[in-house]
C-alpha positions as protocol buffer text, in pm:
chain_id: "A"
residue {
  index: 1
  type: MET
  ca { x: -13161 y: -408 z: -2572 }
}
residue {
  index: 2
  type: PRO
  ca { x: -13208 y: -841 z: -2629 }
}
residue {
  index: 3
  type: HIS
  ca { x: -13437 y: -935 z: -2879 }
}
residue {
  index: 4
  type: SER
  ca { x: -13823 y: -977 z: -2731 }
}
residue {
  index: 5
  type: THR
  ca { x: -13818 y: -1352 z: -2948 }
}
residue {
  index: 6
  type: ALA
  ca { x: -13530 y: -1434 z: -2749 }
}
residue {
  index: 7
  type: PRO
  ca { x: -13497 y: -1362 z: -2414 }
}
residue {
  index: 8
  type: GLU
  ca { x: -13176 y: -1382 z: -2210 }
}
residue {
  index: 9
  type: ARG
  ca { x: -13241 y: -1459 z: -1875 }
}
residue {
  index: 10
  type: ALA
  ca { x: -12990 y: -1496 z: -1558 }
}
residue {
  index: 11
  type: PRO
  ca { x: -13037 y: -1781 z: -1286 }
}
residue {
  index: 12
  type: SER
  ca { x: -13243 y: -1816 z: -984 }
}
residue {
  index: 13
  type: GLY
  ca { x: -13511 y: -1562 z: -1082 }
}
residue {
  index: 14
  type: ARG
  ca { x: -13181 y: -1291 z: -1118 }
}
residue {
  index: 15
  type: SER
  ca { x: -13203 y: -1044 z: -1339 }
}
residue {
  index: 16
  type: ALA
  ca { x: -12910 y: -1089 z: -1684 }
}
residue {
  index: 17
  type: PRO
  ca { x: -12677 y: -858 z: -1609 }
}
residue {
  index: 18
  type: ALA
  ca { x: -12701 y: -529 z: -1758 }
}
residue {
  index: 19
  type: ARG
  ca { x: -12488 y: -480 z: -2094 }
}
residue {
  index: 20
  type: ARG
  ca { x: -12144 y: -363 z: -2135 }
}
residue {
  index: 21
  type: ARG
  ca { x: -12124 y: 14 z: -2235 }
}
residue {
  index: 22
  type: ALA
  ca { x: -12003 y: 23 z: -2547 }
}
residue {
  index: 23
  type: GLY
  ca { x: -11662 y: 205 z: -2617 }
}
residue {
  index: 24
  type: ARG
  ca { x: -11436 y: 433 z: -2822 }
}
residue {
  index: 25
  type: PRO
  ca { x: -11187 y: 116 z: -2916 }
}
residue {
  index: 26
  type: GLY
  ca { x: -10875 y: 169 z: -2988 }
}
residue {
  index: 27
  type: HIS
  ca { x: -10845 y: 530 z: -2852 }
}
residue {
  index: 28
  type: ASP
  ca { x: -10871 y: 719 z: -2558 }
}
residue {
  index: 29
  type: ALA
  ca { x: -10815 y: 1117 z: -2457 }
}
residue {
  index: 30
  type: GLU
  ca { x: -10424 y: 1046 z: -2440 }
}
residue {
  index: 31
  type: SER
  ca { x: -10385 y: 872 z: -2791 }
}
residue {
  index: 32
  type: VAL
  ca { x: -10648 y: 1049 z: -2922 }
}
residue {
  index: 33
  type: LEU
  ca { x: -10360 y: 1302 z: -2787 }
}
residue {
  index: 34
  type: ARG
  ca { x: -10109 y: 1245 z: -2835 }
}
residue {
  index: 35
  type: THR
  ca { x: -10187 y: 1177 z: -3199 }
}
residue {
  index: 36
  type: ALA
  ca { x: -10298 y: 1569 z: -3235 }
}
residue {
  index: 37
  type: VAL
  ca { x: -9977 y: 1690 z: -3093 }
}
residue {
  index: 38
  type: ARG
  ca { x: -9734 y: 1449 z: -3370 }
}
residue {
  index: 39
  type: VAL
  ca { x: -9930 y: 1516 z: -3626 }
}
residue {
  index: 40
  type: PHE
  ca { x: -9971 y: 1940 z: -3517 }
}
residue {
  index: 41
  type: ASN
  ca { x: -9612 y: 1919 z: -3479 }
}
residue {
  index: 42
  type: GLU
  ca { x: -9570 y: 1756 z: -3873 }
}
residue {
  index: 43
  type: ARG
  ca { x: -9783 y: 1946 z: -4017 }
}
residue {
  index: 44
  type: GLY
  ca { x: -9812 y: 2250 z: -3861 }
}
residue {
  index: 45
  type: TYR
  ca { x: -10135 y: 2338 z: -3625 }
}
residue {
  index: 46
  type: ASP
  ca { x: -10220 y: 2594 z: -3910 }
}
residue {
  index: 47
  type: GLY
  ca { x: -10216 y: 2317 z: -4180 }
}
residue {
  index: 48
  type: THR
  ca { x: -10459 y: 2113 z: -3983 }
}
residue {
  index: 49
  type: SER
  ca { x: -10778 y: 2038 z: -3993 }
}
residue {
  index: 50
  type: MET
  ca { x: -10990 y: 1759 z: -3731 }
}
residue {
  index: 51
  type: GLU
  ca { x: -11019 y: 1557 z: -4137 }
}
residue {
  index: 52
  type: ASP
  ca { x: -10628 y: 1528 z: -4113 }
}
residue {
  index: 53
  type: LEU
  ca { x: -10640 y: 1417 z: -3732 }
}
residue {
  index: 54
  type: ALA
  ca { x: -10941 y: 1172 z: -3776 }
}
residue {
  index: 55
  type: ARG
  ca { x: -10720 y: 1050 z: -4079 }
}
residue {
  index: 56
  type: ALA
  ca { x: -10428 y: 1018 z: -3883 }
}
residue {
  index: 57
  type: LEU
  ca { x: -10625 y: 783 z: -3553 }
}
residue {
  index: 58
  type: GLY
  ca { x: -10786 y: 599 z: -3818 }
}
residue {
  index: 59
  type: VAL
  ca { x: -11133 y: 682 z: -3675 }
}
residue {
  index: 60
  type: THR
  ca { x: -11493 y: 966 z: -3765 }
}
residue {
  index: 61
  type: LYS
  ca { x: -11416 y: 1363 z: -3648 }
}
residue {
  index: 62
  type: SER
  ca { x: -11738 y: 1232 z: -3428 }
}
residue {
  index: 63
  type: ALA
  ca { x: -11480 y: 998 z: -3228 }
}
residue {
  index: 64
  type: ILE
  ca { x: -11247 y: 1289 z: -3133 }
}
residue {
  index: 65
  type: TYR
  ca { x: -11523 y: 1517 z: -3031 }
}
residue {
  index: 66
  type: HIS
  ca { x: -11603 y: 1240 z: -2824 }
}
residue {
  index: 67
  type: HIS
  ca { x: -11272 y: 1326 z: -2617 }
}
residue {
  index: 68
  type: TYR
  ca { x: -11202 y: 1682 z: -2737 }
}
residue {
  index: 69
  type: SER
  ca { x: -11432 y: 2022 z: -2805 }
}
residue {
  index: 70
  type: GLY
  ca { x: -11191 y: 2027 z: -3099 }
}
residue {
  index: 71
  type: LYS
  ca { x: -10887 y: 2121 z: -3276 }
}
residue {
  index: 72
  type: ALA
  ca { x: -10863 y: 2416 z: -2986 }
}
residue {
  index: 73
  type: GLU
  ca { x: -10850 y: 2233 z: -2692 }
}
residue {
  index: 74
  type: LEU
  ca { x: -10614 y: 1956 z: -2778 }
}
residue {
  index: 75
  type: LEU
  ca { x: -10339 y: 2256 z: -2856 }
}
residue {
  index: 76
  type: ARG
  ca { x: -10459 y: 2376 z: -2551 }
}
residue {
  index: 77
  type: ARG
  ca { x: -10389 y: 2081 z: -2340 }
}
residue {
  index: 78
  type: SER
  ca { x: -10050 y: 2041 z: -2500 }
}
residue {
  index: 79
  type: LEU
  ca { x: -9949 y: 2320 z: -2420 }
}
residue {
  index: 80
  type: ASP
  ca { x: -10064 y: 2347 z: -2093 }
}
residue {
  index: 81
  type: ARG
  ca { x: -9926 y: 2026 z: -2010 }
}
residue {
  index: 82
  type: ALA
  ca { x: -9493 y: 2179 z: -2160 }
}
residue {
  index: 83
  type: MET
  ca { x: -9594 y: 2526 z: -1945 }
}
residue {
  index: 84
  type: ASP
  ca { x: -9707 y: 2358 z: -1584 }
}
residue {
  index: 85
  type: ALA
  ca { x: -9415 y: 2097 z: -1649 }
}
residue {
  index: 86
  type: LEU
  ca { x: -9183 y: 2359 z: -1665 }
}
residue {
  index: 87
  type: PHE
  ca { x: -9324 y: 2594 z: -1391 }
}
residue {
  index: 88
  type: ALA
  ca { x: -9332 y: 2304 z: -1187 }
}
residue {
  index: 89
  type: VAL
  ca { x: -8989 y: 2284 z: -1140 }
}
residue {
  index: 90
  type: THR
  ca { x: -9000 y: 2649 z: -1071 }
}
residue {
  index: 91
  type: ARG
  ca { x: -9230 y: 2525 z: -785 }
}
residue {
  index: 92
  type: GLU
  ca { x: -8860 y: 2276 z: -659 }
}
residue {
  index: 93
  type: PRO
  ca { x: -8690 y: 2268 z: -342 }
}
residue {
  index: 94
  type: GLY
  ca { x: -8381 y: 2343 z: -599 }
}
residue {
  index: 95
  type: ALA
  ca { x: -8511 y: 2677 z: -733 }
}
residue {
  index: 96
  type: THR
  ca { x: -8651 y: 2829 z: -406 }
}
residue {
  index: 97
  type: THR
  ca { x: -8408 y: 2808 z: -137 }
}
residue {
  index: 98
  type: GLY
  ca { x: -7993 y: 2868 z: -165 }
}
residue {
  index: 99
  type: PRO
  ca { x: -7749 y: 3081 z: -376 }
}
residue {
  index: 100
  type: ALA
  ca { x: -7949 y: 3237 z: -685 }
}
residue {
  index: 101
  type: ILE
  ca { x: -7661 y: 3066 z: -892 }
}
residue {
  index: 102
  type: ASP
  ca { x: -7768 y: 2745 z: -766 }
}
residue {
  index: 103
  type: ARG
  ca { x: -8104 y: 2778 z: -802 }
}
residue {
  index: 104
  type: LEU
  ca { x: -8035 y: 2890 z: -1156 }
}
residue {
  index: 105
  type: GLU
  ca { x: -7894 y: 2522 z: -1247 }
}
residue {
  index: 106
  type: HIS
  ca { x: -8133 y: 2348 z: -1076 }
}
residue {
  index: 107
  type: VAL
  ca { x: -8417 y: 2493 z: -1261 }
}
residue {
  index: 108
  type: LEU
  ca { x: -8230 y: 2463 z: -1560 }
}
residue {
  index: 109
  type: ARG
  ca { x: -8125 y: 2071 z: -1506 }
}
residue {
  index: 110
  type: GLY
  ca { x: -8495 y: 2085 z: -1449 }
}
residue {
  index: 111
  type: SER
  ca { x: -8604 y: 2261 z: -1793 }
}
residue {
  index: 112
  type: VAL
  ca { x: -8371 y: 1936 z: -1992 }
}
residue {
  index: 113
  type: ARG
  ca { x: -8565 y: 1699 z: -1819 }
}
residue {
  index: 114
  type: VAL
  ca { x: -8931 y: 1852 z: -1886 }
}
residue {
  index: 115
  type: LEU
  ca { x: -8783 y: 1897 z: -2232 }
}
residue {
  index: 116
  type: VAL
  ca { x: -8692 y: 1499 z: -2258 }
}
residue {
  index: 117
  type: ALA
  ca { x: -9030 y: 1377 z: -2063 }
}
residue {
  index: 118
  type: GLU
  ca { x: -9263 y: 1571 z: -2307 }
}
residue {
  index: 119
  type: LEU
  ca { x: -9050 y: 1613 z: -2595 }
}
residue {
  index: 120
  type: PRO
  ca { x: -9339 y: 1610 z: -2811 }
}
residue {
  index: 121
  type: HIS
  ca { x: -9574 y: 1885 z: -2584 }
}
residue {
  index: 122
  type: VAL
  ca { x: -9219 y: 2124 z: -2575 }
}
residue {
  index: 123
  type: THR
  ca { x: -9169 y: 2165 z: -2942 }
}
residue {
  index: 124
  type: LEU
  ca { x: -9505 y: 2196 z: -2973 }
}
residue {
  index: 125
  type: LEU
  ca { x: -9502 y: 2521 z: -2758 }
}
residue {
  index: 126
  type: LEU
  ca { x: -9163 y: 2681 z: -2946 }
}
residue {
  index: 127
  type: ARG
  ca { x: -9361 y: 2694 z: -3256 }
}
residue {
  index: 128
  type: VAL
  ca { x: -9627 y: 2837 z: -3112 }
}
residue {
  index: 129
  type: ARG
  ca { x: -9634 y: 3193 z: -3286 }
}
residue {
  index: 130
  type: GLY
  ca { x: -9906 y: 3374 z: -3100 }
}
residue {
  index: 131
  type: ASN
  ca { x: -10292 y: 3287 z: -3426 }
}
residue {
  index: 132
  type: THR
  ca { x: -10452 y: 3226 z: -3165 }
}
residue {
  index: 133
  type: GLN
  ca { x: -10600 y: 3276 z: -2852 }
}
residue {
  index: 134
  type: VAL
  ca { x: -10461 y: 2972 z: -2665 }
}
residue {
  index: 135
  type: GLU
  ca { x: -10152 y: 3097 z: -2873 }
}
residue {
  index: 136
  type: ARG
  ca { x: -10096 y: 3356 z: -2732 }
}
residue {
  index: 137
  type: ARG
  ca { x: -10159 y: 3331 z: -2381 }
}
residue {
  index: 138
  type: ALA
  ca { x: -9856 y: 3004 z: -2388 }
}
residue {
  index: 139
  type: LEU
  ca { x: -9658 y: 3293 z: -2496 }
}
residue {
  index: 140
  type: LYS
  ca { x: -9760 y: 3515 z: -2220 }
}
residue {
  index: 141
  type: ARG
  ca { x: -9695 y: 3170 z: -1996 }
}
residue {
  index: 142
  type: ARG
  ca { x: -9371 y: 3151 z: -2144 }
}
residue {
  index: 143
  type: ARG
  ca { x: -9281 y: 3491 z: -2112 }
}
residue {
  index: 144
  type: ASP
  ca { x: -9401 y: 3462 z: -1702 }
}
residue {
  index: 145
  type: PHE
  ca { x: -9164 y: 3187 z: -1732 }
}
residue {
  index: 146
  type: ASP
  ca { x: -8863 y: 3411 z: -1927 }
}
residue {
  index: 147
  type: HIS
  ca { x: -8890 y: 3626 z: -1676 }
}
residue {
  index: 148
  type: PHE
  ca { x: -8892 y: 3417 z: -1331 }
}
residue {
  index: 149
  type: VAL
  ca { x: -8512 y: 3335 z: -1470 }
}
residue {
  index: 150
  type: ALA
  ca { x: -8333 y: 3677 z: -1588 }
}
residue {
  index: 151
  type: ASP
  ca { x: -8447 y: 3764 z: -1230 }
}
residue {
  index: 152
  type: LEU
  ca { x: -8289 y: 3445 z: -1078 }
}
residue {
  index: 153
  type: VAL
  ca { x: -7945 y: 3593 z: -1331 }
}
residue {
  index: 154
  type: ARG
  ca { x: -8053 y: 3967 z: -1139 }
}
residue {
  index: 155
  type: GLU
  ca { x: -8001 y: 3836 z: -879 }
}
residue {
  index: 156
  type: GLY
  ca { x: -7706 y: 3607 z: -892 }
}
residue {
  index: 157
  type: VAL
  ca { x: -7510 y: 3934 z: -1025 }
}
residue {
  index: 158
  type: ALA
  ca { x: -7593 y: 4105 z: -740 }
}
residue {
  index: 159
  type: ASP
  ca { x: -7495 y: 3848 z: -454 }
}
residue {
  index: 160
  type: GLY
  ca { x: -7160 y: 3840 z: -699 }
}
residue {
  index: 161
  type: ALA
  ca { x: -7208 y: 3504 z: -814 }
}
residue {
  index: 162
  type: ILE
  ca { x: -7225 y: 3601 z: -1166 }
}
residue {
  index: 163
  type: ARG
  ca { x: -7040 y: 3802 z: -1366 }
}
residue {
  index: 164
  type: PRO
  ca { x: -7157 y: 4175 z: -1350 }
}
residue {
  index: 165
  type: ASP
  ca { x: -7123 y: 4228 z: -1698 }
}
residue {
  index: 166
  type: ALA
  ca { x: -7419 y: 3961 z: -1758 }
}
residue {
  index: 167
  type: ASP
  ca { x: -7704 y: 4092 z: -1934 }
}
residue {
  index: 168
  type: PRO
  ca { x: -8043 y: 3925 z: -1680 }
}
residue {
  index: 169
  type: GLU
  ca { x: -8237 y: 3935 z: -1985 }
}
residue {
  index: 170
  type: VAL
  ca { x: -8004 y: 3823 z: -2253 }
}
residue {
  index: 171
  type: ALA
  ca { x: -7869 y: 3557 z: -1998 }
}
residue {
  index: 172
  type: ALA
  ca { x: -8158 y: 3392 z: -1931 }
}
residue {
  index: 173
  type: ARG
  ca { x: -8217 y: 3418 z: -2358 }
}
residue {
  index: 174
  type: LEU
  ca { x: -7895 y: 3232 z: -2404 }
}
residue {
  index: 175
  type: ILE
  ca { x: -7914 y: 2993 z: -2154 }
}
residue {
  index: 176
  type: PHE
  ca { x: -8280 y: 2888 z: -2269 }
}
residue {
  index: 177
  type: GLY
  ca { x: -8201 y: 2931 z: -2645 }
}
residue {
  index: 178
  type: MET
  ca { x: -7948 y: 2664 z: -2576 }
}
residue {
  index: 179
  type: VAL
  ca { x: -8217 y: 2476 z: -2405 }
}
residue {
  index: 180
  type: ASN
  ca { x: -8449 y: 2510 z: -2704 }
}
residue {
  index: 181
  type: SER
  ca { x: -8269 y: 2392 z: -2922 }
}
residue {
  index: 182
  type: LEU
  ca { x: -8267 y: 2030 z: -2814 }
}
residue {
  index: 183
  type: VAL
  ca { x: -8611 y: 1999 z: -2922 }
}
residue {
  index: 184
  type: GLU
  ca { x: -8441 y: 2001 z: -3317 }
}
residue {
  index: 185
  type: TRP
  ca { x: -8168 y: 1699 z: -3231 }
}
residue {
  index: 186
  type: TYR
  ca { x: -8228 y: 1528 z: -2923 }
}
residue {
  index: 187
  type: ARG
  ca { x: -8439 y: 1183 z: -2939 }
}
residue {
  index: 188
  type: PRO
  ca { x: -8494 y: 962 z: -2628 }
}
residue {
  index: 189
  type: GLY
  ca { x: -8318 y: 627 z: -2595 }
}
residue {
  index: 190
  type: ARG
  ca { x: -8021 y: 707 z: -2920 }
}
residue {
  index: 191
  type: GLY
  ca { x: -7724 y: 856 z: -2623 }
}
residue {
  index: 192
  type: LEU
  ca { x: -7742 y: 1057 z: -2297 }
}
residue {
  index: 193
  type: ASN
  ca { x: -8069 y: 1011 z: -2068 }
}
residue {
  index: 194
  type: ALA
  ca { x: -8244 y: 1280 z: -1887 }
}
residue {
  index: 195
  type: ASP
  ca { x: -7995 y: 1409 z: -1662 }
}
residue {
  index: 196
  type: ALA
  ca { x: -7639 y: 1355 z: -1852 }
}
residue {
  index: 197
  type: LEU
  ca { x: -7837 y: 1603 z: -2127 }
}
residue {
  index: 198
  type: ALA
  ca { x: -7885 y: 1818 z: -1816 }
}
residue {
  index: 199
  type: ASP
  ca { x: -7498 y: 1823 z: -1693 }
}
residue {
  index: 200
  type: GLN
  ca { x: -7376 y: 1886 z: -2050 }
}
residue {
  index: 201
  type: VAL
  ca { x: -7576 y: 2199 z: -2067 }
}
residue {
  index: 202
  type: ALA
  ca { x: -7520 y: 2325 z: -1702 }
}
residue {
  index: 203
  type: ALA
  ca { x: -7151 y: 2321 z: -1776 }
}
residue {
  index: 204
  type: ALA
  ca { x: -7158 y: 2488 z: -2094 }
}
residue {
  index: 205
  type: ALA
  ca { x: -7403 y: 2723 z: -1958 }
}
residue {
  index: 206
  type: PHE
  ca { x: -7227 y: 2771 z: -1621 }
}
residue {
  index: 207
  type: THR
  ca { x: -6831 y: 2806 z: -1720 }
}
residue {
  index: 208
  type: GLY
  ca { x: -6878 y: 3057 z: -1886 }
}
residue {
  index: 209
  type: LEU
  ca { x: -7171 y: 3266 z: -1631 }
}
residue {
  index: 210
  type: ARG
  ca { x: -6930 y: 3194 z: -1290 }
}
residue {
  index: 211
  type: ARG
  ca { x: -6734 y: 3443 z: -1182 }
}
residue {
  index: 212
  type: HIS
  ca { x: -6403 y: 3319 z: -1151 }
}
């Protein structure tokens, strides 16, 4: 509100424009989440406090609470981003129509692209251990995704495209164990792009799975 000793007036008797509401300088919800995920991956979720996050952001804790209710919401948002992107792949036409082995390859390639696009969030997803309700919910969603993949392997065995000695649950774990291992060494912008990386993973996986 202007000081009464120095009122501001707009021309022609109109009211002065309302002063713009002060914002939170330097960080929006997305940048807060991005920094929080980086710190979680560096220190571990359990080993990170709100004070740690505030220090990494260069803000007060109240500035974080302006965007998120606390550490658990930051974790949930990150894990949901990774899992939502993975399940979105399973709803694409390439994952829902055609021979099972082609659908399986589509899901594998899409999963690699998700990992590249959402690398920090997928990394955090792969490191949760079920210590909190948020983590247990994410682990359940991961199991649901694994079951979807195993069902595709099972269909591929049944229709003769996948070798009959392939155990669906084991094959699913091996395939996506290979995909998940990418978080340990892959760095965007250094070497293969997402599509080329997906080609390499698919070649390695399906040479062993396809029935010749």
